[in-house]
PDB file of C-alpha atoms in Angstrom:
ATOM      1  CA  MET A   1      13.405-124.552   4.854  1.00 88.00           C
ATOM      2  CA  ARG A   2      10.503-122.814   3.151  1.00 90.00           C
ATOM      3  CA  LEU A   3       9.302-121.536   6.486  1.00 91.00           C
ATOM      4  CA  LEU A   4      12.721-119.996   7.186  1.00 89.00           C
ATOM      5  CA  ILE A   5      12.761-118.250   3.788  1.00 91.00           C
ATOM      6  CA  PHE A   6       9.214-116.996   4.364  1.00 89.00           C
ATOM      7  CA  VAL A   7      10.113-115.639   7.833  1.00 91.00           C
ATOM      8  CA  LEU A   8      13.261-113.953   6.498  1.00 91.00           C
ATOM      9  CA  ALA A   9      11.297-112.388   3.638  1.00 91.00           C
ATOM     10  CA  LEU A  10       8.690-111.158   6.110  1.00 91.00           C
ATOM     11  CA  VAL A  11      11.395-109.606   8.312  1.00 88.00           C
ATOM     12  CA  LEU A  12      12.910-107.965   5.241  1.00 89.00           C
ATOM     13  CA  LEU A  13       9.530-106.503   4.296  1.00 87.00           C
ATOM     14  CA  LEU A  14       9.037-105.183   7.831  1.00 84.00           C
ATOM     15  CA  PHE A  15      12.423-103.464   7.712  1.00 82.00           C
ATOM     16  CA  GLN A  16      11.603-102.011   4.302  1.00 83.00           C
ATOM     17  CA  TYR A  17       8.283-100.703   5.595  1.00 82.00           C
ATOM     18  CA  ASP A  18      10.036 -99.000   8.525  1.00 79.00           C
ATOM     19  CA  LEU A  19      12.633 -97.576   6.151  1.00 77.00           C
ATOM     20  CA  TRP A  20      10.065 -96.010   3.832  1.00 79.00           C
ATOM     21  CA  PHE A  21       7.052 -95.228   6.034  1.00 78.00           C
ATOM     22  CA  GLY A  22       8.178 -95.538   9.653  1.00 76.00           C
ATOM     23  CA  LYS A  23       9.309 -92.817  12.035  1.00 81.00           C
ATOM     24  CA  ASN A  24      12.243 -90.898  10.492  1.00 81.00           C
ATOM     25  CA  GLY A  25      11.779 -92.838   7.277  1.00 81.00           C
ATOM     26  CA  TYR A  26      12.122 -91.686   3.699  1.00 85.00           C
ATOM     27  CA  VAL A  27       8.750 -89.913   3.650  1.00 84.00           C
ATOM     28  CA  ASP A  28       9.643 -87.885   6.747  1.00 88.00           C
ATOM     29  CA  TYR A  29      13.035 -87.124   5.215  1.00 90.00           C
ATOM     30  CA  LYS A  30      11.450 -85.691   2.057  1.00 92.00           C
ATOM     31  CA  GLU A  31       8.956 -83.588   4.052  1.00 92.00           C
ATOM     32  CA  THR A  32      11.791 -82.207   6.158  1.00 93.00           C
ATOM     33  CA  GLN A  33      13.800 -81.346   3.033  1.00 95.00           C
ATOM     34  CA  GLU A  34      10.837 -79.409   1.617  1.00 96.00           C
ATOM     35  CA  GLN A  35      10.450 -77.482   4.866  1.00 97.00           C
ATOM     36  CA  ILE A  36      14.155 -76.658   4.869  1.00 97.00           C
ATOM     37  CA  GLU A  37      13.912 -75.252   1.331  1.00 97.00           C
ATOM     38  CA  ILE A  38      10.933 -73.102   2.316  1.00 97.00           C
ATOM     39  CA  HIS A  39      12.787 -71.763   5.362  1.00 97.00           C
ATOM     40  CA  LYS A  40      15.926 -71.054   3.315  1.00 97.00           C
ATOM     41  CA  ALA A  41      13.922 -69.015   0.809  1.00 96.00           C
ATOM     42  CA  GLU A  42      12.249 -67.089   3.636  1.00 97.00           C
ATOM     43  CA  ASN A  43      15.624 -66.468   5.297  1.00 97.00           C
ATOM     44  CA  THR A  44      17.031 -65.139   2.028  1.00 96.00           C
ATOM     45  CA  LYS A  45      14.157 -62.666   1.709  1.00 96.00           C
ATOM     46  CA  LEU A  46      14.558 -61.548   5.309  1.00 96.00           C
ATOM     47  CA  SER A  47      18.319 -61.189   4.893  1.00 96.00           C
ATOM     48  CA  GLN A  48      17.871 -58.961   1.843  1.00 96.00           C
ATOM     49  CA  ARG A  49      15.309 -56.861   3.703  1.00 96.00           C
ATOM     50  CA  ASN A  50      17.658 -56.536   6.660  1.00 96.00           C
ATOM     51  CA  GLN A  51      20.484 -55.388   4.394  1.00 95.00           C
ATOM     52  CA  VAL A  52      18.262 -52.677   2.902  1.00 93.00           C
ATOM     53  CA  ILE A  53      17.195 -51.514   6.351  1.00 93.00           C
ATOM     54  CA  ALA A  54      20.798 -51.533   7.616  1.00 93.00           C
ATOM     55  CA  ALA A  55      21.921 -49.424   4.647  1.00 87.00           C
ATOM     56  CA  GLU A  56      19.097 -46.964   5.269  1.00 82.00           C
ATOM     57  CA  ILE A  57      19.986 -46.714   8.958  1.00 85.00           C
ATOM     58  CA  LYS A  58      23.643 -46.134   8.066  1.00 84.00           C
ATOM     59  CA  ASP A  59      22.645 -43.351   5.655  1.00 77.00           C
ATOM     60  CA  LEU A  60      20.432 -41.721   8.255  1.00 75.00           C
ATOM     61  CA  ARG A  61      23.138 -41.864  10.919  1.00 80.00           C
ATOM     62  CA  ASP A  62      26.004 -40.680   8.729  1.00 79.00           C
ATOM     63  CA  GLY A  63      24.569 -37.944   6.606  1.00 75.00           C
ATOM     64  CA  VAL A  64      22.143 -35.091   6.704  1.00 76.00           C
ATOM     65  CA  ASN A  65      21.466 -35.471   2.983  1.00 76.00           C
ATOM     66  CA  ALA A  66      19.516 -38.699   3.513  1.00 74.00           C
ATOM     67  CA  ILE A  67      17.358 -37.062   6.165  1.00 74.00           C
ATOM     68  CA  GLN A  68      16.684 -34.086   3.908  1.00 76.00           C
ATOM     69  CA  GLU A  69      15.858 -36.347   0.975  1.00 76.00           C
ATOM     70  CA  ARG A  70      13.438 -38.362   3.076  1.00 75.00           C
ATOM     71  CA  ALA A  71      11.778 -35.189   4.402  1.00 75.00           C
ATOM     72  CA  ARG A  72      11.358 -33.869   0.861  1.00 75.00           C
ATOM     73  CA  LEU A  73       9.965 -37.057  -0.628  1.00 74.00           C
ATOM     74  CA  GLN A  74       7.752 -38.296   2.186  1.00 78.00           C
ATOM     75  CA  TYR A  75       6.634 -35.119   3.879  1.00 75.00           C
ATOM     76  CA  GLU A  76       7.036 -32.636   0.992  1.00 72.00           C
ATOM     77  CA  MET A  77       9.130 -30.324   3.143  1.00 75.00           C
ATOM     78  CA  ILE A  78      11.323 -27.728   1.436  1.00 76.00           C
ATOM     79  CA  LYS A  79      13.952 -25.251   2.565  1.00 76.00           C
ATOM     80  CA  PRO A  80      13.257 -21.518   2.574  1.00 78.00           C
ATOM     81  CA  ASN A  81      13.816 -19.953  -0.880  1.00 81.00           C
ATOM     82  CA  GLU A  82      13.904 -23.385  -2.499  1.00 77.00           C
ATOM     83  CA  THR A  83      11.736 -24.618  -5.347  1.00 77.00           C
ATOM     84  CA  PHE A  84      10.822 -28.281  -5.189  1.00 73.00           C
ATOM     85  CA  TYR A  85       9.816 -30.113  -8.360  1.00 75.00           C
ATOM     86  CA  ARG A  86       8.411 -33.610  -8.299  1.00 73.00           C
ATOM     87  CA  ILE A  87       8.538 -35.501 -11.569  1.00 77.00           C
ATOM     88  CA  THR A  88       6.220 -38.468 -11.738  1.00 80.00           C
ATOM     89  CA  LYS A  89       5.764 -41.118 -14.379  1.00 82.00           C
ATOM     90  CA  GLU A  90       2.592 -41.019 -16.371  1.00 82.00           C
ATOM     91  CA  HIS A  91       0.371 -44.062 -15.737  1.00 77.00           C
ATOM     92  CA  LYS A  92      -1.075 -45.552 -18.915  1.00 70.00           C
TER      93      LYS A  92
END
């Protein structure tokens, strides 16, 4: 009888080992959850960046004002008979 209890306890321990440390066990589950969280955060950042780029593309396609604003700010281009003032913040 003791041998049967010992064998059953050993089998139980083997199953517990597989559950915690074996392939697709609890340790693998936790590592996968951490990777999923990292990928979700990265996807959120990329989604926000894509929304900004899509809005900028829409502005550039729809209106001339966005193109003119970009030309003024990035390339310092101005129209004839126009005075362009750039106000910058003072760095302390």
